Coordinates of N, CA and C in Angstrom, one line a residue:
M13 N 58.5 -9.8 29.0 CA 59.0 -7.9 28.3 C 57.0 -7.8 28.0
S14 N 56.6 -6.5 28.4 CA 55.0 -5.9 27.8 C 55.5 -5.3 26.5
K15 N 54.7 -5.4 25.8 CA 55.8 -5.0 24.0 C 54.6 -3.2 24.4
H16 N 55.0 -2.6 23.5 CA 54.4 -1.3 23.4 C 53.3 -1.8 22.3
N17 N 52.4 -1.4 22.6 CA 51.0 -0.7 22.1 C 51.3 0.3 20.7
V18 N 50.7 -0.4 19.5 CA 51.0 0.1 18.2 C 49.7 1.4 17.3
V19 N 50.0 2.2 17.2 CA 47.9 2.3 16.4 C 48.7 2.6 15.4
I20 N 47.6 2.4 14.1 CA 48.6 2.5 12.8 C 47.0 4.2 12.2
V21 N 47.4 4.4 11.4 CA 46.0 6.0 11.1 C 46.3 5.9 9.7
D22 N 46.2 5.0 8.9 CA 46.1 5.6 7.1 C 45.0 4.8 6.4
D23 N 44.3 5.6 5.5 CA 43.4 5.3 4.7 C 43.4 4.1 4.2
H24 N 44.7 3.7 3.3 CA 44.9 2.3 2.0 C 44.9 1.5 3.5
Q25 N 43.5 0.7 3.4 CA 43.2 -0.6 4.2 C 44.9 -1.5 4.0
L26 N 44.8 -1.4 2.5 CA 45.9 -2.6 2.0 C 47.2 -2.6 3.2
F27 N 48.0 -1.3 2.7 CA 48.9 -1.4 3.1 C 48.7 -1.5 4.9
A28 N 48.0 -0.6 5.3 CA 47.2 -0.5 7.2 C 48.0 -1.7 7.6
G29 N 46.7 -3.0 6.1 CA 47.6 -4.3 6.6 C 48.7 -5.0 7.0
S30 N 49.3 -4.3 5.6 CA 50.7 -5.0 5.5 C 52.0 -4.6 6.7
L31 N 51.4 -3.2 7.4 CA 52.1 -3.0 7.8 C 51.8 -3.4 9.7
E32 N 50.5 -3.6 9.8 CA 50.0 -4.1 11.2 C 51.0 -5.3 11.3
G33 N 50.7 -6.3 9.6 CA 51.3 -7.7 10.3 C 52.7 -7.7 9.8
L34 N 53.5 -6.6 9.6 CA 55.5 -6.4 10.1 C 55.2 -6.1 11.6
V35 N 54.7 -5.1 12.1 CA 54.6 -4.3 13.1 C 55.0 -5.4 14.5
N36 N 53.6 -6.9 14.2 CA 52.7 -7.4 14.5 C 54.9 -8.8 15.0
S37 N 55.1 -8.7 13.9 CA 55.9 -9.5 13.4 C 57.6 -9.6 14.4
Y38 N 57.5 -8.8 14.8 CA 58.6 -8.0 16.1 C 58.3 -8.3 17.3
P39 N 58.8 -9.0 18.1 CA 58.4 -9.5 19.4 C 57.9 -8.4 20.5
N40 N 58.2 -7.6 20.7 CA 58.0 -6.1 21.8 C 57.3 -5.3 21.3
Y41 N 56.7 -5.4 19.9 CA 55.7 -4.5 19.5 C 54.0 -5.3 19.0
E42 N 52.5 -4.6 19.6 CA 51.7 -5.2 19.2 C 51.2 -3.9 18.8
V43 N 49.8 -4.1 17.7 CA 49.1 -3.2 16.8 C 47.8 -3.7 17.9
A44 N 48.3 -2.4 18.3 CA 46.4 -2.4 19.5 C 45.0 -2.2 17.9
Y45 N 45.1 -1.3 17.6 CA 44.1 -0.9 16.0 C 45.1 -0.2 15.2
H46 N 43.2 -0.3 14.1 CA 43.6 0.1 12.9 C 42.5 1.7 13.1
T47 N 42.7 3.1 12.0 CA 42.1 3.6 12.3 C 42.1 4.4 10.4
L48 N 40.8 4.6 9.9 CA 41.1 5.3 8.2 C 41.6 6.6 8.0
N49 N 41.3 7.4 9.3 CA 42.0 8.7 9.9 C 41.6 9.9 10.7
G50 N 42.1 10.4 10.6 CA 42.8 11.5 11.8 C 41.2 11.2 13.0
K51 N 39.9 11.5 12.5 CA 38.6 11.4 13.2 C 38.6 10.5 13.7
E52 N 38.6 9.2 13.2 CA 37.7 8.2 13.8 C 39.3 7.6 15.0
L53 N 41.1 8.3 14.8 CA 41.3 8.0 16.4 C 40.9 8.9 16.4
I54 N 41.1 10.3 17.3 CA 40.4 10.8 18.0 C 39.5 10.1 18.2
D55 N 38.2 9.8 17.8 CA 36.7 9.1 18.5 C 37.1 7.7 19.6
K56 N 38.3 7.3 19.2 CA 38.5 6.0 19.4 C 39.3 6.1 21.0
L57 N 40.2 7.3 21.2 CA 41.0 7.6 22.3 C 40.0 8.5 22.8
E58 N 39.3 9.2 22.8 CA 38.5 8.9 23.6 C 37.6 8.7 24.7
A59 N 37.1 7.2 23.5 CA 36.1 6.1 23.5 C 37.0 6.0 24.6
T60 N 38.3 4.7 25.0 CA 39.4 4.3 25.4 C 39.5 5.0 26.2
N61 N 40.0 6.3 26.2 CA 40.6 7.3 27.8 C 42.1 6.2 27.3
R62 N 42.3 5.4 26.5 CA 44.2 4.3 27.0 C 44.8 5.1 26.0
T63 N 46.3 5.8 26.1 CA 47.3 6.5 24.8 C 48.0 5.6 24.4
P64 N 47.8 5.1 22.9 CA 49.5 4.0 22.7 C 50.4 4.7 22.9
D65 N 51.3 4.1 22.5 CA 52.8 3.9 23.4 C 53.9 4.5 22.0
L66 N 52.8 4.4 20.7 CA 53.7 4.7 19.0 C 52.4 4.7 19.0
I67 N 52.3 5.9 17.3 CA 51.3 6.0 16.8 C 51.6 6.4 15.0
L68 N 51.5 5.8 14.3 CA 52.4 5.9 12.8 C 50.9 6.0 12.4
L69 N 51.2 7.7 11.9 CA 50.6 8.3 11.5 C 50.4 8.7 9.5
D70 N 49.6 8.4 9.1 CA 49.4 8.5 7.2 C 49.6 10.4 7.3
I71 N 50.1 10.8 6.5 CA 50.4 12.1 6.0 C 49.2 12.9 5.5
N72 N 48.6 11.9 3.8 CA 47.4 12.7 3.4 C 45.9 12.0 3.5
M73 N 45.5 11.7 4.1 CA 44.3 11.7 4.5 C 42.8 12.1 4.2
P74 N 41.6 11.8 4.1 CA 40.7 12.5 3.4 C 40.4 13.0 5.7
I75 N 38.8 13.5 5.2 CA 38.2 14.0 6.5 C 38.8 14.6 7.1
M76 N 40.3 14.0 7.8 CA 41.3 14.0 8.3 C 42.7 14.3 8.6
N77 N 43.5 14.4 7.9 CA 44.8 14.4 8.0 C 46.0 14.8 9.0
G78 N 46.6 13.5 8.6 CA 47.7 13.7 9.8 C 48.0 15.6 10.2
I79 N 48.9 16.0 9.4 CA 48.6 17.7 9.9 C 47.9 18.0 11.1
E80 N 46.3 18.0 10.8 CA 45.4 18.0 11.6 C 45.1 17.5 12.4
T81 N 45.1 16.2 12.5 CA 45.2 15.4 13.6 C 46.7 15.7 14.8
M82 N 47.6 15.9 14.0 CA 49.0 16.0 14.4 C 49.0 17.4 16.1
E83 N 48.4 18.3 15.1 CA 47.7 19.9 15.7 C 46.5 19.2 17.5
W84 N 45.4 17.6 16.6 CA 45.1 17.8 18.2 C 46.1 16.7 19.2
L85 N 46.7 15.9 18.5 CA 47.8 15.5 19.6 C 48.9 16.1 20.6
K86 N 49.1 17.4 20.1 CA 50.0 18.1 20.4 C 48.7 19.0 21.9
Q87 N 47.5 19.0 21.7 CA 46.7 19.7 22.4 C 46.3 18.9 23.8
N88 N 45.6 17.6 23.2 CA 45.0 16.9 23.8 C 45.7 15.4 24.3
R89 N 46.9 15.3 23.8 CA 47.3 14.1 24.1 C 49.3 14.5 23.7
P90 N 49.6 15.1 24.0 CA 51.4 15.7 23.8 C 52.1 14.4 24.0
D91 N 51.9 13.5 24.9 CA 53.1 12.5 25.5 C 52.8 11.5 24.6
V92 N 52.3 11.3 23.2 CA 51.7 10.1 23.1 C 53.1 10.4 21.9
K93 N 53.8 9.7 21.4 CA 54.9 9.6 20.2 C 54.3 9.1 18.4
V94 N 54.5 10.4 17.8 CA 54.4 9.9 16.8 C 55.3 9.8 15.7
L95 N 54.6 8.7 14.4 CA 56.0 8.5 13.8 C 55.6 9.1 12.1
A96 N 55.5 10.3 11.2 CA 54.4 10.5 10.3 C 55.1 9.1 9.3
L97 N 54.2 8.9 8.3 CA 54.3 8.1 7.3 C 53.5 9.1 6.5
S98 N 54.5 9.0 5.5 CA 54.9 9.5 4.0 C 54.4 9.4 2.6
M99 N 54.2 9.1 1.6 CA 54.4 8.6 0.1 C 55.6 9.1 -0.9
E100 N 56.0 11.0 -0.3 CA 57.2 11.6 -1.1 C 57.1 11.9 0.0
D101 N 58.6 12.8 0.0 CA 59.9 13.3 1.1 C 59.0 14.9 0.8
D102 N 58.6 15.6 0.9 CA 57.7 17.2 0.8 C 58.5 17.5 2.0
E103 N 58.8 18.8 2.1 CA 60.4 18.8 3.1 C 58.7 19.9 3.7
D104 N 58.3 20.7 3.3 CA 57.4 21.5 4.0 C 56.5 20.5 4.8
T105 N 55.8 19.6 4.2 CA 54.7 18.6 4.9 C 55.5 18.3 6.5
I106 N 56.7 17.6 5.7 CA 57.5 16.9 7.1 C 57.5 18.0 8.1
I107 N 57.7 19.2 7.9 CA 58.3 20.2 8.8 C 57.2 20.7 9.6
K108 N 56.0 20.9 8.5 CA 55.3 20.5 9.6 C 54.1 19.9 10.4
M109 N 54.9 18.5 9.9 CA 54.6 17.5 10.8 C 55.4 17.7 12.5
L110 N 57.0 17.7 12.2 CA 57.6 18.1 13.2 C 57.6 18.9 13.6
R111 N 56.8 19.6 13.5 CA 56.3 21.7 14.2 C 55.3 21.1 15.4
H112 N 54.6 19.9 15.0 CA 53.3 19.6 15.5 C 54.3 18.8 16.8
G113 N 54.9 18.1 16.4 CA 55.4 17.5 17.6 C 55.5 15.6 17.0
A114 N 55.6 15.8 15.7 CA 56.2 14.0 15.5 C 57.3 13.9 15.6
K115 N 57.4 12.5 16.4 CA 59.2 12.5 16.5 C 60.2 11.9 15.3
G116 N 59.2 11.6 14.0 CA 60.0 11.6 12.8 C 59.7 11.4 11.7
Y117 N 60.0 10.3 10.3 CA 59.4 10.3 9.4 C 59.6 9.7 8.9
L118 N 58.0 8.5 8.0 CA 59.4 6.9 7.4 C 58.4 7.8 6.0
L119 N 59.0 6.7 5.0 CA 58.6 6.6 3.5 C 58.2 5.7 3.5
K120 N 56.7 5.6 2.7 CA 56.5 3.8 2.6 C 57.5 3.0 2.1
D121 N 57.9 3.6 1.0 CA 58.7 2.7 0.8 C 59.6 2.0 1.5
I122 N 59.8 2.4 2.5 CA 60.7 2.2 3.5 C 61.3 0.4 3.8
E123 N 62.6 0.5 3.9 CA 62.7 -1.2 3.7 C 62.6 -1.5 5.6
P124 N 62.2 -2.9 5.7 CA 61.2 -3.8 6.7 C 62.8 -3.3 8.4
L125 N 64.7 -3.4 7.7 CA 65.1 -3.8 8.6 C 64.7 -2.1 9.1
V126 N 65.4 -1.3 8.5 CA 65.3 0.1 8.6 C 64.0 0.7 9.3
F127 N 62.7 0.0 9.1 CA 61.4 0.0 9.7 C 61.9 0.0 11.0
K128 N 62.4 -1.3 11.2 CA 62.4 -1.5 12.9 C 63.4 -0.7 13.9
Q129 N 64.2 0.0 13.2 CA 65.6 0.3 13.5 C 64.5 1.9 13.9
A130 N 63.6 2.6 13.2 CA 62.3 3.4 13.7 C 61.9 3.2 14.5
L131 N 61.2 3.0 14.9 CA 60.7 2.1 15.8 C 61.5 1.9 17.0
D132 N 62.6 1.1 17.0 CA 63.6 1.2 18.3 C 64.0 2.8 18.6
D133 N 64.2 3.5 17.8 CA 64.5 5.2 17.8 C 63.8 5.9 18.9
V134 N 62.8 5.5 18.3 CA 61.5 6.4 18.8 C 61.3 6.1 20.0
M135 N 61.3 4.8 20.3 CA 60.7 4.5 21.4 C 61.8 4.6 22.1
N136 N 63.1 4.1 21.9 CA 64.2 4.2 23.2 C 65.0 5.6 23.4
K137 N 65.2 6.7 22.2 CA 66.0 8.2 22.3 C 64.7 8.8 22.1
G138 N 63.6 8.7 21.5 CA 63.1 9.3 21.4 C 62.7 10.4 19.5
F139 N 63.6 9.5 19.2 CA 63.4 10.2 18.1 C 63.8 9.4 16.5
Y140 N 63.7 9.8 15.6 CA 63.9 9.0 14.4 C 64.3 9.5 13.2
Y141 N 65.4 9.5 12.9 CA 65.7 10.7 11.1 C 66.4 9.9 10.2
S142 N 66.3 9.7 9.2 CA 66.2 8.7 7.8 C 67.9 8.9 7.2
D143 N 67.9 10.8 7.2 CA 69.1 11.1 6.9 C 70.3 10.7 7.5
K144 N 71.9 10.2 7.4 CA 72.7 10.3 8.2 C 72.7 11.5 9.0
V145 N 73.2 11.1 10.6 CA 72.9 12.3 11.4 C 74.2 12.1 12.3
S146 N 74.2 13.6 13.3 CA 75.3 13.0 14.2 C 75.0 12.1 15.3
N147 N 76.0 12.0 16.3 CA 75.0 11.3 17.4 C 74.6 12.2 18.5
T148 N 74.7 13.3 18.1 CA 74.3 14.1 19.0 C 73.1 14.5 18.8
L149 N 72.3 14.2 17.2 CA 70.6 14.3 17.2 C 70.0 12.4 17.1
L150 N 71.4 12.1 17.6 CA 70.0 10.6 18.4 C 70.8 9.7 18.3
G151 N 71.5 10.7 20.0 CA 71.7 10.7 21.6 C 70.1 10.2 21.7
S152 N 70.9 10.2 23.3 CA 69.5 9.9 24.6 C 69.1 11.3 24.7
L153 N 68.2 11.4 24.8 CA 67.0 12.4 25.0 C 67.5 12.9 26.5
D154 N 67.8 12.2 27.1 CA 67.8 12.5 28.7 C 70.2 12.7 28.6
G155 N 70.4 12.5 27.6 CA 72.0 12.3 28.3 C 72.6 14.1 28.3
G156 N 72.1 14.6 28.3 CA 73.3 16.1 28.1 C 73.4 16.4 26.9
N157 N 74.3 17.4 27.1 CA 74.9 18.4 26.3 C 75.9 18.8 25.9
S158 N 76.9 18.7 26.3 CA 78.1 18.1 26.6 C 79.3 18.1 25.7
D159 N 78.3 17.2 23.8 CA 78.9 16.7 22.6 C 78.7 17.7 21.5
R160 N 77.7 18.6 22.2 CA 76.9 19.9 21.8 C 77.5 20.3 20.4
V161 N 76.9 21.1 19.5 CA 78.0 21.4 18.6 C 77.8 22.4 19.2
K162 N 79.4 24.2 18.9 CA 78.7 24.9 18.9 C 78.6 25.8 18.1
L163 N 77.5 26.7 18.3 CA 77.1 27.5 17.3 C 77.0 29.0 17.7
K164 N 77.2 29.9 16.4 CA 77.5 31.6 16.9 C 75.7 31.4 17.1
E165 N 75.7 33.5 17.3 CA 74.1 33.3 17.6 C 73.6 33.5 16.4
R166 N 74.4 34.1 15.8 CA 73.8 34.4 14.1 C 73.4 32.6 13.6
E167 N 73.9 32.0 13.2 CA 73.3 30.6 13.2 C 72.7 29.8 13.6
I168 N 72.1 30.1 14.8 CA 70.9 30.1 16.4 C 69.3 30.7 15.4
E169 N 70.0 32.0 15.3 CA 69.1 33.1 14.9 C 68.1 32.2 13.4
F170 N 69.4 31.9 12.6 CA 69.2 31.8 11.0 C 68.4 30.0 11.6
L171 N 68.8 29.1 12.8 CA 68.1 27.6 12.3 C 66.9 27.9 12.3
K172 N 66.3 28.6 13.9 CA 65.1 29.0 14.5 C 63.9 29.6 13.7
L173 N 64.8 30.4 12.5 CA 64.3 30.7 11.7 C 63.5 30.0 10.6
A174 N 64.3 28.9 10.4 CA 64.7 27.7 9.2 C 63.2 26.7 10.0
C175 N 62.8 27.3 11.7 CA 61.9 25.8 11.5 C 60.6 26.4 11.5
T176 N 61.4 27.8 11.7 CA 59.3 28.2 10.4 C 58.8 27.9 9.1
E177 N 58.2 28.2 8.9 CA 57.7 28.4 7.1 C 58.0 29.3 6.5
K178 N 58.9 30.0 6.9 CA 59.3 30.8 6.0 C 60.6 30.9 5.2
T179 N 60.2 30.8 4.0 CA 61.0 30.7 2.2 C 63.0 30.7 2.7
Y180 N 63.9 30.4 2.1 CA 64.9 30.5 2.4 C 65.3 32.0 2.4
K181 N 64.1 33.4 1.1 CA 64.4 34.1 0.6 C 63.7 35.0 1.7
E182 N 62.8 34.8 2.8 CA 61.8 35.3 3.3 C 62.9 35.7 4.9
I183 N 64.6 34.5 5.0 CA 64.8 34.6 6.0 C 66.0 35.6 5.7
A184 N 66.9 35.4 4.4 CA 67.0 36.2 4.2 C 66.9 38.1 4.8
G185 N 65.7 38.5 4.3 CA 65.1 39.1 4.8 C 65.1 40.0 6.5
E186 N 64.6 38.7 6.6 CA 64.8 38.9 8.2 C 65.8 38.9 9.2
M187 N 66.5 37.8 8.4 CA 67.9 38.9 9.2 C 68.9 39.8 8.0
F188 N 68.1 40.5 7.3 CA 68.5 41.6 6.7 C 70.3 41.4 5.9
L189 N 69.7 40.3 5.7 CA 70.9 39.4 4.3 C 70.9 39.8 3.7
S190 N 71.9 38.4 2.4 CA 71.6 38.7 1.1 C 71.6 37.3 1.1
P191 N 70.2 36.3 -0.2 CA 69.6 35.5 0.0 C 71.0 34.6 -0.4
K192 N 72.5 34.8 -1.3 CA 73.7 34.2 -0.6 C 74.7 34.0 0.5
T193 N 74.3 35.2 1.3 CA 75.0 34.3 2.3 C 74.1 33.6 3.7
I194 N 72.6 33.6 3.5 CA 71.4 32.9 3.8 C 71.8 31.5 3.3
D195 N 72.3 31.2 1.7 CA 72.8 29.3 1.0 C 74.0 29.4 2.3
G196 N 74.6 30.4 2.2 CA 76.2 29.9 3.1 C 76.3 29.6 4.3
Y197 N 75.2 30.1 5.3 CA 74.8 29.0 6.4 C 74.2 28.3 6.2
R198 N 73.0 28.1 5.1 CA 72.7 26.6 5.3 C 73.5 25.4 4.5
E199 N 74.2 25.4 4.1 CA 76.0 24.9 3.5 C 76.3 24.6 5.3
A200 N 76.7 25.8 5.3 CA 78.0 25.1 6.2 C 77.1 24.7 7.8
L201 N 75.8 25.1 7.8 CA 75.2 24.2 9.1 C 75.2 22.2 8.7
F202 N 74.2 22.5 7.6 CA 74.5 20.8 6.9 C 76.3 20.0 7.2
E203 N 77.1 21.0 6.8 CA 78.1 19.9 7.4 C 78.4 19.9 8.3
K204 N 78.2 21.3 9.6 CA 78.3 21.3 11.0 C 77.5 20.2 11.8
L205 N 76.5 19.9 11.2 CA 75.7 19.2 12.4 C 75.4 18.1 11.4
E206 N 76.0 17.2 10.0 CA 76.1 16.4 9.4 C 74.4 16.2 9.2
V207 N 73.9 16.9 9.0 CA 72.2 16.5 7.6 C 72.7 17.0 6.7
R208 N 71.8 17.0 6.0 CA 71.3 16.9 4.7 C 70.6 17.5 4.1
S209 N 68.9 18.1 5.2 CA 68.2 19.4 4.7 C 67.5 19.7 5.5
R210 N 66.6 20.8 5.5 CA 66.0 21.3 6.3 C 65.5 20.8 6.6
I211 N 64.9 19.3 6.8 CA 63.8 18.5 7.6 C 65.4 17.9 8.2
G212 N 65.8 18.0 8.6 CA 67.1 17.4 9.6 C 67.7 18.7 10.4
L213 N 67.9 20.0 10.3 CA 67.7 21.4 10.7 C 67.4 21.6 12.0
V214 N 65.6 20.5 11.4 CA 64.6 21.3 12.2 C 64.6 20.5 13.5
L215 N 64.9 18.6 12.8 CA 65.0 18.2 13.6 C 66.0 18.3 15.0
Y216 N 67.1 18.3 14.7 CA 69.1 18.8 15.5 C 67.9 20.0 16.6
C217 N 67.1 20.8 16.3 CA 66.6 21.9 16.9 C 65.4 22.0 17.7
I218 N 64.8 20.9 17.4 CA 64.1 20.5 18.4 C 64.7 19.5 19.6
K219 N 65.3 18.9 19.0 CA 66.4 17.7 19.5 C 67.1 18.0 21.4
N220 N 67.6 19.7 20.3 CA 68.3 20.4 21.4 C 67.5 21.3 22.1
K221 N 66.6 21.8 22.0 CA 65.3 22.4 22.7 C 65.9 24.0 21.8
I222 N 66.7 23.8 20.1 CA 67.0 25.5 20.2 C 65.1 25.9 20.0
Y223 N 64.5 24.8 19.4 CA 62.7 25.4 18.4 C 62.1 24.3 19.6
R224 N 61.2 24.8 20.3 CA 60.2 23.8 21.0 C 59.3 24.2 20.3
V225 N 58.6 22.8 20.2 CA 57.3 22.1 19.4 C 55.9 22.6 20.6

């Protein structure tokens, strides 16, 4: 069986080395190379003309960070699957990565078993999300939407705005609703879609083509 080709982009060499060892310990994955930042990755991609199956992309890096790198990948290598790596659960930054096409994110203190599940989910299902989410979110991308949650027009409008960089207060203003009403929309959708954060809402929208990256 051929192995999935993985590239690691991270300026912390000790962490990247440990991650490479972990990836290579899985029978169906193999690290092709490791770069220290986005610019090194782009140089390598352009020199080899070979696109990896999966890129593990750090967010905070010098010279060219994860968001800038994701923007380039979206324009130049839109088919490559990317998992964002983060030291902190910074919602705004992670949402930016998802809006630019990342298929999910991993905190760097993730358990090895969960890490392996994340790799498999991205390769087999198209997305990975660490929260407890519904089968709708993590279901096969080509599995149809027969089990998709029924959403009202105003809920869809709210979800589309939640995928932008607007604050909840700004969303309230745009929808001509009070912040308290927007809080109600958010909490109701958290329950309806079985997610616990704005990141979960964004991934649901991307998965179900409510918001297109």
